[in-house]
mmCIF file of C-alpha atoms and ligand atoms in Angstrom:
data_model
loop_
_atom_site.group_PDB
_atom_site.id
_atom_site.type_symbol
_atom_site.label_atom_id
_atom_site.label_comp_id
_atom_site.label_asym_id
_atom_site.label_seq_id
_atom_site.Cartn_x
_atom_site.Cartn_y
_atom_site.Cartn_z
ATOM 1 C CA MET A 1 -21.839 11.959 23.365
ATOM 2 C CA LEU A 2 -18.865 10.224 21.777
ATOM 3 C CA GLY A 3 -17.045 11.948 18.925
ATOM 4 C CA LYS A 4 -16.438 10.291 15.559
ATOM 5 C CA ILE A 5 -13.172 9.461 13.861
ATOM 6 C CA TYR A 6 -13.109 10.177 10.124
ATOM 7 C CA LEU A 7 -10.480 8.414 7.991
ATOM 8 C CA VAL A 8 -9.887 11.051 5.349
ATOM 9 C CA ALA A 9 -8.069 10.268 2.092
ATOM 10 C CA THR A 10 -5.834 13.084 0.827
ATOM 11 C CA PRO A 11 -4.127 13.566 -2.585
ATOM 12 C CA ILE A 12 -1.178 11.374 -3.686
ATOM 13 C CA GLY A 13 0.270 14.182 -5.792
ATOM 14 C CA ASN A 14 -2.228 16.407 -7.550
ATOM 15 C CA LEU A 15 -3.827 18.613 -4.894
ATOM 16 C CA GLU A 16 -7.119 18.619 -6.823
ATOM 17 C CA ASP A 17 -7.577 14.948 -5.914
ATOM 18 C CA ILE A 18 -9.530 15.530 -2.731
ATOM 19 C CA THR A 19 -13.274 15.087 -2.450
ATOM 20 C CA LEU A 20 -15.760 17.807 -1.552
ATOM 21 C CA ARG A 21 -16.768 15.706 1.421
ATOM 22 C CA ALA A 22 -13.152 15.379 2.614
ATOM 23 C CA ILE A 23 -12.783 19.185 2.509
ATOM 24 C CA ARG A 24 -16.048 19.645 4.435
ATOM 25 C CA ILE A 25 -15.037 17.095 7.088
ATOM 26 C CA LEU A 26 -11.601 18.712 7.493
ATOM 27 C CA LYS A 27 -13.385 22.042 8.021
ATOM 28 C CA GLU A 28 -15.892 20.620 10.512
ATOM 29 C CA VAL A 29 -13.774 18.405 12.789
ATOM 30 C CA ASP A 30 -12.288 19.645 16.048
ATOM 31 C CA ILE A 31 -8.841 18.092 15.546
ATOM 32 C CA VAL A 32 -6.774 16.699 12.672
ATOM 33 C CA VAL A 33 -4.532 13.740 13.546
ATOM 34 C CA ALA A 34 -1.712 13.713 10.980
ATOM 35 C CA GLU A 35 1.206 11.404 10.185
ATOM 36 C CA ASP A 36 3.475 14.418 9.593
ATOM 37 C CA THR A 37 1.900 17.667 10.751
ATOM 38 C CA ARG A 38 4.197 19.772 8.496
ATOM 39 C CA GLN A 39 3.059 17.835 5.422
ATOM 40 C CA THR A 40 -0.624 18.115 6.375
ATOM 41 C CA LEU A 41 -0.228 21.809 7.192
ATOM 42 C CA LYS A 42 0.698 22.390 3.519
ATOM 43 C CA LEU A 43 -2.568 20.749 2.433
ATOM 44 C CA LEU A 44 -4.653 22.587 5.057
ATOM 45 C CA ASN A 45 -3.073 25.908 4.062
ATOM 46 C CA HIS A 46 -3.859 25.157 0.413
ATOM 47 C CA LEU A 47 -7.496 24.493 1.443
ATOM 48 C CA GLU A 48 -7.485 27.566 3.713
ATOM 49 C CA ILE A 49 -8.336 25.452 6.751
ATOM 50 C CA SER A 50 -6.858 26.087 10.169
ATOM 51 C CA LYS A 51 -7.165 23.289 12.774
ATOM 52 C CA PRO A 52 -5.429 22.037 15.885
ATOM 53 C CA MET A 53 -3.263 19.068 14.908
ATOM 54 C CA ILE A 54 -1.868 16.055 16.747
ATOM 55 C CA SER A 55 0.890 13.966 15.207
ATOM 56 C CA PHE A 56 0.527 10.211 14.955
ATOM 57 C CA HIS A 57 3.129 8.164 13.086
ATOM 58 C CA ARG A 58 4.530 4.635 13.094
ATOM 59 C CA HIS A 59 6.845 5.403 16.014
ATOM 60 C CA SER A 60 4.150 6.995 18.202
ATOM 61 C CA LYS A 61 3.726 5.356 21.581
ATOM 62 C CA ASP A 62 0.506 3.664 22.760
ATOM 63 C CA GLY A 63 -0.056 6.674 25.040
ATOM 64 C CA ARG A 64 -0.728 8.786 21.954
ATOM 65 C CA ILE A 65 -3.490 6.394 20.859
ATOM 66 C CA GLU A 66 -5.106 6.675 24.300
ATOM 67 C CA GLU A 67 -4.814 10.464 24.159
ATOM 68 C CA ILE A 68 -6.725 10.416 20.859
ATOM 69 C CA ILE A 69 -9.302 7.946 22.206
ATOM 70 C CA ASP A 70 -9.811 10.157 25.300
ATOM 71 C CA LYS A 71 -10.549 13.157 23.090
ATOM 72 C CA LEU A 72 -13.098 11.109 21.114
ATOM 73 C CA LYS A 73 -14.700 10.038 24.413
ATOM 74 C CA LEU A 74 -14.976 13.720 25.358
ATOM 75 C CA GLY A 75 -17.034 14.228 22.198
ATOM 76 C CA LYS A 76 -14.361 15.692 19.926
ATOM 77 C CA ASN A 77 -14.649 14.827 16.246
ATOM 78 C CA ILE A 78 -11.327 13.875 14.712
ATOM 79 C CA ALA A 79 -10.045 13.507 11.131
ATOM 80 C CA LEU A 80 -7.166 11.063 10.676
ATOM 81 C CA VAL A 81 -4.983 11.729 7.629
ATOM 82 C CA SER A 82 -1.685 10.320 6.399
ATOM 83 C CA ASP A 83 0.974 12.126 4.369
ATOM 84 C CA ALA A 84 -0.684 11.058 1.121
ATOM 85 C CA GLY A 85 -3.559 8.858 -0.009
ATOM 86 C CA THR A 86 -5.720 6.637 2.125
ATOM 87 C CA PRO A 87 -4.836 6.339 5.814
ATOM 88 C CA VAL A 88 -4.182 2.817 7.162
ATOM 89 C CA ILE A 89 -3.103 1.511 3.707
ATOM 90 C CA SER A 90 0.667 1.014 4.280
ATOM 91 C CA ASP A 91 0.282 3.970 6.615
ATOM 92 C CA PRO A 92 -0.422 4.434 10.337
ATOM 93 C CA GLY A 93 -3.932 4.376 11.765
ATOM 94 C CA GLU A 94 -4.968 0.731 12.092
ATOM 95 C CA GLU A 95 -4.367 0.652 15.866
ATOM 96 C CA ILE A 96 -6.466 3.787 16.384
ATOM 97 C CA VAL A 97 -9.285 2.242 14.333
ATOM 98 C CA LYS A 98 -9.149 -0.970 16.406
ATOM 99 C CA ARG A 99 -9.198 0.940 19.694
ATOM 100 C CA ALA A 100 -12.049 3.177 18.489
ATOM 101 C CA ILE A 101 -14.131 0.103 17.567
ATOM 102 C CA GLU A 102 -13.437 -1.402 21.010
ATOM 103 C CA GLU A 103 -14.763 1.795 22.586
ATOM 104 C CA ASN A 104 -17.870 1.853 20.328
ATOM 105 C CA ILE A 105 -16.624 5.045 18.707
ATOM 106 C CA GLU A 106 -17.970 5.480 15.198
ATOM 107 C CA VAL A 107 -15.320 5.064 12.473
ATOM 108 C CA VAL A 108 -16.270 6.892 9.272
ATOM 109 C CA PRO A 109 -14.401 6.308 5.985
ATOM 110 C CA VAL A 110 -13.999 9.312 3.701
ATOM 111 C CA PRO A 111 -12.564 7.596 0.601
ATOM 112 C CA GLY A 112 -10.416 9.115 -2.112
ATOM 113 C CA ALA A 113 -6.974 8.734 -3.682
ATOM 114 C CA CYS A 114 -5.084 5.506 -3.124
ATOM 115 C CA ALA A 115 -1.904 4.782 -5.107
ATOM 116 C CA LEU A 116 -2.500 1.034 -5.481
ATOM 117 C CA ILE A 117 -5.925 1.540 -7.056
ATOM 118 C CA ALA A 118 -4.782 4.402 -9.316
ATOM 119 C CA GLY A 119 -1.801 2.311 -10.461
ATOM 120 C CA LEU A 120 -3.830 -0.844 -11.032
ATOM 121 C CA ILE A 121 -6.609 0.731 -13.083
ATOM 122 C CA SER A 122 -4.123 2.366 -15.460
ATOM 123 C CA SER A 123 -1.802 -0.634 -15.838
ATOM 124 C CA GLY A 124 -3.795 -2.683 -18.337
ATOM 125 C CA ILE A 125 -3.186 -5.708 -16.091
ATOM 126 C CA ASP A 126 -6.161 -7.813 -14.966
ATOM 127 C CA ALA A 127 -7.967 -5.803 -12.283
ATOM 128 C CA LYS A 128 -10.749 -8.309 -11.555
ATOM 129 C CA GLU A 129 -8.840 -10.026 -8.757
ATOM 130 C CA PHE A 130 -5.681 -8.831 -7.068
ATOM 131 C CA THR A 131 -3.451 -9.263 -4.034
ATOM 132 C CA PHE A 132 -1.938 -6.199 -2.409
ATOM 133 C CA LEU A 133 1.234 -6.912 -0.428
ATOM 134 C CA GLY A 134 2.329 -3.367 0.450
ATOM 135 C CA PHE A 135 6.128 -3.094 0.792
ATOM 136 C CA LEU A 136 8.092 -6.353 0.521
ATOM 137 C CA PRO A 137 9.695 -7.264 3.859
ATOM 138 C CA LEU A 138 13.398 -6.416 4.239
ATOM 139 C CA ASN A 139 14.154 -9.475 6.353
ATOM 140 C CA SER A 140 15.611 -11.963 3.855
ATOM 141 C CA LYS A 141 13.638 -15.004 5.090
ATOM 142 C CA THR A 142 10.209 -13.361 5.044
ATOM 143 C CA ARG A 143 11.082 -11.556 1.820
ATOM 144 C CA LYS A 144 11.884 -14.874 0.123
ATOM 145 C CA GLU A 145 8.594 -16.330 1.392
ATOM 146 C CA LYS A 146 6.655 -13.407 -0.101
ATOM 147 C CA LEU A 147 8.568 -13.711 -3.393
ATOM 148 C CA LYS A 148 7.713 -17.417 -3.513
ATOM 149 C CA GLU A 149 4.047 -16.540 -2.963
ATOM 150 C CA ILE A 150 4.251 -14.083 -5.861
ATOM 151 C CA SER A 151 5.892 -16.701 -8.098
ATOM 152 C CA THR A 152 2.715 -18.814 -8.093
ATOM 153 C CA GLU A 153 0.082 -16.155 -7.347
ATOM 154 C CA ALA A 154 -2.903 -16.700 -9.647
ATOM 155 C CA LYS A 155 -4.052 -13.096 -9.181
ATOM 156 C CA THR A 156 -2.488 -9.752 -10.061
ATOM 157 C CA THR A 157 -0.019 -8.717 -7.349
ATOM 158 C CA ILE A 158 0.502 -5.099 -6.309
ATOM 159 C CA LEU A 159 3.499 -3.800 -4.361
ATOM 160 C CA TYR A 160 4.656 -0.439 -3.091
ATOM 161 C CA GLU A 161 8.360 0.377 -3.338
ATOM 162 C CA ALA A 162 10.701 3.206 -2.437
ATOM 163 C CA PRO A 163 12.873 4.486 -5.334
ATOM 164 C CA HIS A 164 16.197 3.520 -3.726
ATOM 165 C CA LYS A 165 15.032 -0.085 -3.299
ATOM 166 C CA LEU A 166 13.370 -0.493 -6.705
ATOM 167 C CA VAL A 167 16.372 -1.984 -8.548
ATOM 168 C CA GLN A 168 16.876 -4.602 -5.819
ATOM 169 C CA THR A 169 13.177 -5.482 -5.861
ATOM 170 C CA LEU A 170 13.131 -5.813 -9.665
ATOM 171 C CA THR A 171 16.267 -7.977 -9.454
ATOM 172 C CA ASP A 172 14.454 -10.258 -6.971
ATOM 173 C CA LEU A 173 11.308 -10.271 -9.108
ATOM 174 C CA GLU A 174 13.394 -11.243 -12.160
ATOM 175 C CA GLN A 175 14.159 -14.499 -10.376
ATOM 176 C CA TYR A 176 10.581 -15.173 -9.263
ATOM 177 C CA THR A 177 8.322 -13.871 -12.033
ATOM 178 C CA GLU A 178 9.989 -15.210 -15.233
ATOM 179 C CA ASN A 179 8.366 -13.520 -18.231
ATOM 180 C CA ARG A 180 5.308 -12.132 -16.521
ATOM 181 C CA LYS A 181 4.355 -8.588 -17.420
ATOM 182 C CA ILE A 182 5.070 -5.931 -14.818
ATOM 183 C CA VAL A 183 3.947 -2.302 -14.903
ATOM 184 C CA LEU A 184 5.698 0.396 -12.890
ATOM 185 C CA ALA A 185 3.227 3.186 -12.154
ATOM 186 C CA ARG A 186 5.494 6.127 -11.422
ATOM 187 C CA GLU A 187 4.631 9.517 -9.908
ATOM 188 C CA ILE A 188 0.879 8.964 -10.323
ATOM 189 C CA THR A 189 -1.064 12.256 -10.706
ATOM 190 C CA LYS A 190 2.188 14.251 -10.713
ATOM 191 C CA ILE A 191 3.990 16.070 -13.547
ATOM 192 C CA HIS A 192 6.273 13.113 -14.336
ATOM 193 C CA GLU A 193 3.532 10.471 -14.195
ATOM 194 C CA GLU A 194 4.354 7.466 -16.372
ATOM 195 C CA PHE A 195 3.484 3.786 -16.744
ATOM 196 C CA ILE A 196 6.426 1.635 -17.763
ATOM 197 C CA GLY A 197 5.752 -1.963 -18.807
ATOM 198 C CA GLY A 198 7.901 -5.029 -19.438
ATOM 199 C CA THR A 199 9.287 -8.135 -17.783
ATOM 200 C CA ALA A 200 11.442 -7.602 -14.673
ATOM 201 C CA SER A 201 14.583 -7.983 -16.865
ATOM 202 C CA GLU A 202 13.328 -5.458 -19.415
ATOM 203 C CA LEU A 203 12.435 -2.999 -16.670
ATOM 204 C CA LEU A 204 15.916 -3.326 -15.176
ATOM 205 C CA GLN A 205 17.280 -2.241 -18.563
ATOM 206 C CA LYS A 206 14.866 0.704 -18.732
ATOM 207 C CA ILE A 207 15.173 1.894 -15.113
ATOM 208 C CA LYS A 208 18.763 2.652 -14.196
ATOM 209 C CA ASP A 209 18.352 5.427 -11.657
ATOM 210 C CA PRO A 210 14.771 5.354 -10.313
ATOM 211 C CA LYS A 211 13.353 8.616 -9.039
ATOM 212 C CA GLY A 212 9.953 9.398 -7.550
ATOM 213 C CA GLU A 213 7.279 7.099 -6.160
ATOM 214 C CA PHE A 214 6.390 3.721 -7.620
ATOM 215 C CA VAL A 215 3.602 1.179 -7.530
ATOM 216 C CA ILE A 216 4.562 -2.215 -8.985
ATOM 217 C CA ILE A 217 1.765 -4.161 -10.678
ATOM 218 C CA ILE A 218 2.606 -7.771 -11.582
ATOM 219 C CA ASP A 219 0.524 -9.932 -13.891
ATOM 220 C CA LYS A 220 -0.769 -13.216 -12.465
ATOM 221 C CA ALA A 221 1.241 -16.419 -12.793
ATOM 222 C CA GLU A 222 -0.059 -18.704 -15.508
ATOM 223 C CA ASN A 223 -1.447 -21.820 -13.995
ATOM 224 C CA LYS A 224 0.876 -24.142 -15.903
ATOM 225 C CA ASN A 225 0.502 -26.761 -13.228
ATOM 226 C CA GLU A 226 -3.171 -27.449 -13.675
ATOM 227 C CA ASN A 227 -3.797 -31.177 -13.438
ATOM 228 C CA ILE A 228 -0.098 -32.068 -13.726
ATOM 229 C CA PHE A 229 -0.265 -33.716 -10.304
ATOM 230 C CA GLU A 230 -2.952 -36.140 -11.360
ATOM 231 C CA ASN A 231 -0.543 -38.626 -12.908
ATOM 232 C CA MET A 232 2.338 -38.149 -10.481
ATOM 233 C CA THR A 233 3.456 -40.605 -7.859
ATOM 234 C CA LEU A 234 3.897 -39.277 -4.347
ATOM 235 C CA GLN A 235 7.702 -39.280 -4.891
ATOM 236 C CA GLU A 236 7.362 -37.302 -8.140
ATOM 237 C CA HIS A 237 5.097 -34.857 -6.369
ATOM 238 C CA TYR A 238 7.716 -34.423 -3.623
ATOM 239 C CA ASP A 239 10.560 -34.034 -6.157
ATOM 240 C CA TYR A 240 8.570 -31.398 -8.000
ATOM 241 C CA TYR A 241 8.369 -29.187 -4.934
ATOM 242 C CA GLU A 242 11.971 -29.909 -3.921
ATOM 243 C CA GLN A 243 13.115 -28.605 -7.315
ATOM 244 C CA LYS A 244 11.120 -25.414 -6.829
ATOM 245 C CA ARG A 245 12.804 -24.622 -3.527
ATOM 246 C CA VAL A 246 15.383 -21.902 -3.832
HETATM 247 N N1 SAM B 1 -1.592 5.362 2.014
HETATM 248 C C1 SAM B 1 -0.988 5.571 0.722
HETATM 249 C C2 SAM B 1 -1.995 5.198 -0.370
HETATM 250 O O1 SAM B 1 -3.186 5.320 -0.135
HETATM 251 O O2 SAM B 1 -1.591 4.832 -1.457
HETATM 252 C C3 SAM B 1 0.307 4.798 0.585
HETATM 253 C C4 SAM B 1 1.369 5.208 1.557
HETATM 254 S S1 SAM B 1 2.867 4.331 1.418
HETATM 255 C C5 SAM B 1 3.708 4.867 2.864
HETATM 256 C C6 SAM B 1 3.749 5.210 0.212
HETATM 257 C C7 SAM B 1 3.950 4.396 -1.060
HETATM 258 O O3 SAM B 1 2.788 4.489 -1.877
HETATM 259 C C8 SAM B 1 5.089 4.909 -1.929
HETATM 260 O O4 SAM B 1 6.341 4.372 -1.528
HETATM 261 C C9 SAM B 1 4.687 4.398 -3.293
HETATM 262 O O5 SAM B 1 5.004 3.030 -3.425
HETATM 263 C C10 SAM B 1 3.159 4.546 -3.228
HETATM 264 N N2 SAM B 1 2.748 5.859 -3.749
HETATM 265 C C11 SAM B 1 2.231 6.893 -3.050
HETATM 266 N N3 SAM B 1 1.976 7.938 -3.877
HETATM 267 C C12 SAM B 1 2.341 7.561 -5.116
HETATM 268 C C13 SAM B 1 2.325 8.180 -6.395
HETATM 269 N N4 SAM B 1 1.892 9.413 -6.554
HETATM 270 N N5 SAM B 1 2.775 7.476 -7.455
HETATM 271 C C14 SAM B 1 3.228 6.211 -7.314
HETATM 272 N N6 SAM B 1 3.255 5.570 -6.130
HETATM 273 C C15 SAM B 1 2.832 6.224 -5.049
#
């Protein structure tokens, strides 16, 4: 019989943020596949669980995926965890999930903490519809394309960002989000948890030396353009978009 792969969410800070089911699954599986085995060992020690571990991170070779798939084919049950939060979300695991599905191996979600959801629900920004973009690309062309998307996005946008890149990202957002409200959800569930709101310019004044982990939640763009095209000539329409190009 084939084994199952469980995608187990782990805490994003506060170690109490793990479900009873996640703890049971971690106890029951044969192997834990972890992004950083040292990080996961801390959690397993805290839960008094001892398990064989295999590391799987963004630089792992395809051979590692096949090794994991082979173990599932041999009937081993496996829990996949990342360093924090929900695996696959801006974290490794998607390729294992795809391969498991191809091999008819059952993929079982074990949901729990996820920074984007925790940040969004506490931000006070419209949570009915949202777009999650993960980390902005570093390549300047694709980054500009994403920023342009954000500039007209009619839904809340959520980004992840590393502390040392936050000032640059806010500087870019200042150019593309005008006076839209932005909330920085910092160190969620940890001692220094805080939610800092303002426009990108205001946040740049407030945040001089960012420390810790951040989720960026950006209010939707107002649809100022509704119906403005109706009375435009084709040339005016063209000029409108030419002006918007940066
Ligand atoms: N898979 C994780 C999840 O479910 O949220 C996300 C992993 S991603 C590699 C790490 C990023 O998530 C950080 O750079 C930060 O943007 C965000 N993040 C993770 N934990 C956080 C926390 N406690 N507070 C704020 N942001 C956090």
